[in-house]
Short mmCIF file of C-alpha atoms in Angstrom, two decimals:
data_model
loop_
_atom_site.label_atom_id
_atom_site.label_comp_id
_atom_site.label_asym_id
_atom_site.label_seq_id
_atom_site.Cartn_x
_atom_site.Cartn_y
_atom_site.Cartn_z
CA UNK A 1 19.09 11.91 5.95
CA UNK A 2 15.76 13.69 5.77
CA UNK A 3 13.55 12.92 8.49
CA UNK A 4 9.94 11.59 8.12
CA UNK A 5 7.26 14.08 9.90
CA UNK A 6 6.04 11.62 11.97
CA UNK A 7 7.72 13.31 15.13
CA UNK A 8 9.18 10.03 16.01
CA UNK A 9 12.70 8.56 15.03
CA UNK A 10 11.30 7.32 11.68
CA UNK A 11 13.87 5.55 9.23
CA UNK A 12 11.42 4.76 6.68
CA UNK A 13 11.04 7.01 3.43
CA UNK A 14 7.97 7.30 1.55
CA UNK A 15 8.15 8.76 -2.11
CA UNK A 16 6.24 12.32 -2.71
CA UNK A 17 5.42 15.00 -1.11
CA UNK A 18 7.64 16.01 1.47
CA UNK A 19 8.56 12.47 2.69
CA UNK A 20 11.34 11.75 0.11
CA UNK A 21 13.58 14.59 -1.44
CA UNK A 22 17.01 14.50 -3.02
CA UNK A 23 18.42 14.63 0.20
CA UNK A 24 17.09 10.99 1.59
CA UNK A 25 18.76 7.91 1.73
CA UNK A 26 18.60 6.83 -2.19
CA UNK A 27 16.30 4.15 -3.06
CA UNK A 28 17.20 0.48 -3.00
CA UNK A 29 18.41 -1.11 -6.11
CA UNK A 30 14.91 -1.54 -8.27
CA UNK A 31 13.29 -5.44 -8.43
CA UNK A 32 13.49 -5.15 -12.12
CA UNK A 33 15.61 -2.87 -14.45
CA UNK A 34 13.57 0.16 -15.17
CA UNK A 35 15.09 0.49 -18.43
CA UNK A 36 13.17 -1.84 -20.10
CA UNK A 37 9.95 -0.28 -19.08
CA UNK A 38 7.64 2.52 -20.67
CA UNK A 39 7.91 4.62 -17.75
CA UNK A 40 8.25 8.16 -19.27
CA UNK A 41 4.73 8.67 -20.40
CA UNK A 42 4.21 12.43 -20.71
CA UNK A 43 1.52 13.10 -17.81
CA UNK A 44 0.30 16.57 -19.42
CA UNK A 45 -2.88 15.12 -20.06
CA UNK A 46 -3.30 14.30 -16.32
CA UNK A 47 -2.44 18.37 -15.15
CA UNK A 48 -4.85 19.65 -18.17
CA UNK A 49 -7.80 17.80 -16.89
CA UNK A 50 -7.91 14.66 -19.22
CA UNK A 51 -7.53 12.33 -16.63
CA UNK A 52 -10.86 11.08 -14.95
CA UNK A 53 -11.63 10.95 -11.55
CA UNK A 54 -14.56 9.15 -11.78
CA UNK A 55 -12.88 6.27 -14.02
CA UNK A 56 -9.97 6.37 -11.08
CA UNK A 57 -12.80 6.44 -8.60
CA UNK A 58 -14.25 3.32 -10.12
CA UNK A 59 -10.88 1.52 -10.16
CA UNK A 60 -10.37 2.11 -6.59
CA UNK A 61 -13.61 0.40 -5.85
CA UNK A 62 -12.69 -2.60 -7.40
CA UNK A 63 -9.36 -2.73 -5.99
CA UNK A 64 -11.33 -2.58 -2.46
CA UNK A 65 -13.79 -5.11 -3.16
CA UNK A 66 -10.95 -7.77 -4.49
CA UNK A 67 -8.84 -6.77 -1.42
CA UNK A 68 -12.00 -7.65 0.94
CA UNK A 69 -12.76 -10.89 -1.44
CA UNK A 70 -9.10 -11.95 -0.85
CA UNK A 71 -9.25 -11.11 3.10
CA UNK A 72 -12.24 -13.39 3.40
CA UNK A 73 -10.80 -16.16 1.50
CA UNK A 74 -7.21 -16.48 3.12
CA UNK A 75 -8.39 -14.95 6.33
CA UNK A 76 -12.05 -15.97 7.31
CA UNK A 77 -11.63 -15.21 10.93
CA UNK A 78 -9.87 -11.72 11.76
CA UNK A 79 -10.48 -8.85 13.70
CA UNK A 80 -8.07 -5.81 13.36
CA UNK A 81 -7.09 -4.77 9.64
CA UNK A 82 -4.37 -2.32 8.99
CA UNK A 83 -4.86 -0.31 5.88
CA UNK A 84 -1.43 0.85 4.95
CA UNK A 85 -1.67 3.92 2.29
CA UNK A 86 -5.47 4.35 2.98
CA UNK A 87 -5.55 7.14 0.59
CA UNK A 88 -9.36 8.07 0.16
CA UNK A 89 -10.48 6.01 3.29
CA UNK A 90 -13.07 4.23 1.75
CA UNK A 91 -11.43 0.36 2.39
CA UNK A 92 -11.18 1.44 6.10
CA UNK A 93 -15.27 2.26 6.03
CA UNK A 94 -15.85 -0.99 4.10
CA UNK A 95 -14.05 -2.76 6.71
CA UNK A 96 -16.09 -1.04 9.49
CA UNK A 97 -19.46 -1.97 7.83
CA UNK A 98 -17.96 -5.68 7.28
CA UNK A 99 -17.26 -6.00 11.00
CA UNK A 100 -13.83 -5.63 10.85
CA UNK A 101 -11.94 -3.42 13.57
CA UNK A 102 -9.71 -1.52 10.62
CA UNK A 103 -7.36 1.17 11.13
CA UNK A 104 -6.04 3.32 8.20
CA UNK A 105 -2.31 5.10 7.83
CA UNK A 106 -1.13 7.42 5.68
CA UNK A 107 0.35 10.86 5.08
CA UNK A 108 -0.74 13.67 7.92
CA UNK A 109 -2.17 15.78 4.95
CA UNK A 110 -4.31 12.82 3.81
CA UNK A 111 -5.32 11.64 7.16
CA UNK A 112 -6.71 14.92 7.82
CA UNK A 113 -9.07 14.65 4.83
CA UNK A 114 -10.10 10.99 5.86
CA UNK A 115 -11.37 12.47 9.15
CA UNK A 116 -13.13 15.36 7.08
CA UNK A 117 -14.62 12.74 4.86
CA UNK A 118 -15.81 10.14 7.77
CA UNK A 119 -15.94 12.18 10.55
CA UNK A 120 -17.76 9.32 12.32
CA UNK A 121 -14.57 7.31 12.07
CA UNK A 122 -11.94 9.85 13.11
CA UNK A 123 -10.24 7.51 15.61
CA UNK A 124 -9.49 4.80 12.74
CA UNK A 125 -7.26 6.98 10.84
CA UNK A 126 -3.29 7.52 11.91
CA UNK A 127 -0.49 9.13 10.32
CA UNK A 128 1.98 6.36 9.71
CA UNK A 129 4.82 5.56 11.51
CA UNK A 130 7.32 2.84 10.14
CA UNK A 131 9.36 2.59 13.49
CA UNK A 132 9.66 -0.54 14.69
CA UNK A 133 9.79 0.33 18.08
CA UNK A 134 6.24 1.64 17.93
CA UNK A 135 4.94 -1.72 16.71
CA UNK A 136 4.04 -4.75 18.54
CA UNK A 137 4.34 -8.20 17.26
CA UNK A 138 1.37 -9.74 15.94
CA UNK A 139 -0.52 -6.60 16.52
CA UNK A 140 -3.03 -6.99 13.65
CA UNK A 141 -4.52 -10.05 11.98
CA UNK A 142 -3.69 -8.73 8.43
CA UNK A 143 -2.33 -5.76 6.53
CA UNK A 144 -3.91 -4.64 3.05
CA UNK A 145 -1.55 -2.34 1.24
CA UNK A 146 -3.27 -1.23 -2.14
CA UNK A 147 -1.26 0.59 -4.63
CA UNK A 148 1.29 1.51 -2.37
CA UNK A 149 4.58 -0.58 -1.99
CA UNK A 150 5.84 1.12 -5.30
CA UNK A 151 5.90 3.86 -3.32
CA UNK A 152 8.32 2.86 -0.62
CA UNK A 153 11.78 3.12 -0.69
CA UNK A 154 13.27 0.15 1.18
CA UNK A 155 10.66 -2.26 0.20
CA UNK A 156 12.61 -5.35 1.75
CA UNK A 157 12.60 -3.75 5.33
CA UNK A 158 8.91 -2.64 4.81
CA UNK A 159 7.54 -5.99 4.07
CA UNK A 160 9.73 -7.64 6.91
CA UNK A 161 7.83 -5.14 9.13
CA UNK A 162 4.92 -6.22 7.89
CA UNK A 163 5.57 -9.77 8.61
CA UNK A 164 6.30 -8.76 12.10
CA UNK A 165 2.91 -7.07 12.23
CA UNK A 166 0.19 -9.01 10.67
CA UNK A 167 0.09 -13.09 9.75
CA UNK A 168 -1.15 -12.00 6.43
CA UNK A 169 -0.69 -9.36 3.81
CA UNK A 170 -2.68 -8.37 0.63
CA UNK A 171 -0.80 -6.13 -1.71
CA UNK A 172 -1.66 -4.31 -5.01
CA UNK A 173 0.27 -2.78 -7.36
CA UNK A 174 -0.63 -1.76 -10.96
CA UNK A 175 -0.43 -4.16 -13.34
CA UNK A 176 1.26 -1.77 -15.90
CA UNK A 177 3.81 0.92 -14.46
CA UNK A 178 2.05 3.41 -17.18
CA UNK A 179 -1.59 2.83 -15.94
CA UNK A 180 -0.93 5.54 -13.36
CA UNK A 181 0.82 8.40 -12.53
CA UNK A 182 4.61 7.24 -11.90
CA UNK A 183 6.00 10.35 -10.98
CA UNK A 184 6.11 9.04 -7.21
CA UNK A 185 6.13 5.21 -8.48
CA UNK A 186 10.04 3.88 -7.82
CA UNK A 187 9.64 0.86 -9.35
CA UNK A 188 7.38 -1.64 -11.23
CA UNK A 189 6.26 -5.23 -9.97
CA UNK A 190 5.81 -8.28 -12.08
CA UNK A 191 4.24 -11.07 -9.73
CA UNK A 192 7.23 -13.26 -9.50
CA UNK A 193 9.19 -10.02 -7.95
CA UNK A 194 6.70 -9.49 -5.09
CA UNK A 195 6.31 -12.89 -4.18
CA UNK A 196 10.45 -13.02 -4.25
CA UNK A 197 10.32 -10.27 -1.62
CA UNK A 198 7.22 -12.09 0.45
CA UNK A 199 9.36 -15.07 0.74
CA UNK A 200 12.58 -12.70 1.97
CA UNK A 201 10.45 -10.94 4.56
CA UNK A 202 9.12 -14.25 5.83
CA UNK A 203 5.86 -14.44 3.88
CA UNK A 204 4.75 -17.46 2.04
CA UNK A 205 2.83 -16.45 -1.34
CA UNK A 206 -0.24 -18.20 -1.85
CA UNK A 207 -2.23 -16.44 -4.53
CA UNK A 208 -1.46 -13.86 -7.27
CA UNK A 209 -3.81 -12.63 -9.90
CA UNK A 210 -4.25 -9.80 -12.22
CA UNK A 211 -7.39 -7.87 -11.88
CA UNK A 212 -7.90 -6.33 -15.35
CA UNK A 213 -10.92 -4.24 -14.22
CA UNK A 214 -8.81 -2.33 -11.50
CA UNK A 215 -5.48 -2.48 -13.63
CA UNK A 216 -3.93 -3.96 -10.20
CA UNK A 217 -1.90 -6.84 -9.42
CA UNK A 218 -2.73 -8.71 -6.38
CA UNK A 219 -0.48 -11.01 -4.42
CA UNK A 220 -1.12 -12.51 -0.85
CA UNK A 221 1.26 -13.67 1.40
CA UNK A 222 0.82 -15.70 4.73
CA UNK A 223 2.93 -16.76 7.85
CA UNK A 224 2.53 -19.63 10.01
CA UNK A 225 0.76 -22.71 9.62
CA UNK A 226 -1.07 -22.01 6.34
CA UNK A 227 2.29 -20.13 4.73
CA UNK A 228 4.48 -23.45 5.42
#
């Protein structure tokens, strides 16, 4: 198998860059039959500069704001929040400004850029490590994963780990698998599929909503008294 470059005994493989190659363990069976989906979109326009960075940043803003809105709704009293797949780092900055104690996790090269973009928040960004041994049960109050799970090879194990770490998770995935580049997207999730996966992991789905403004589907899962 191809090891993660986190430096630990990591058995988790993320698609894209060096994290997932043909030599790595193959993906689990897709949640939905990919053959019925339009996932062969030609992305030459993206490479030629027809893709709007400004439009994507606007969609990201919508995703981040919606995630914070859902966090306040379902976990009004929260302190430590993990942002898995923190990307640009903007959500971490927003959470900190909103008096949360956030940490963003991503690939090493992404984390470097986050620290350059937000040098005052350097301690908030960390390279991901999905080895169970490095996490503590209940280590965070909430997990937010925006446009992330479609990149994770073993999504069932990933969500099981999340349930071990935090009692609430806010997932976001593309509403339509052709809205964004799908070369690193392993699967497409209708709401029912994500809800089923959350149940398997130990979360109770408490809200699913489509957000056309950001082109995203949000699903919230909770464990504990509120999730029974």
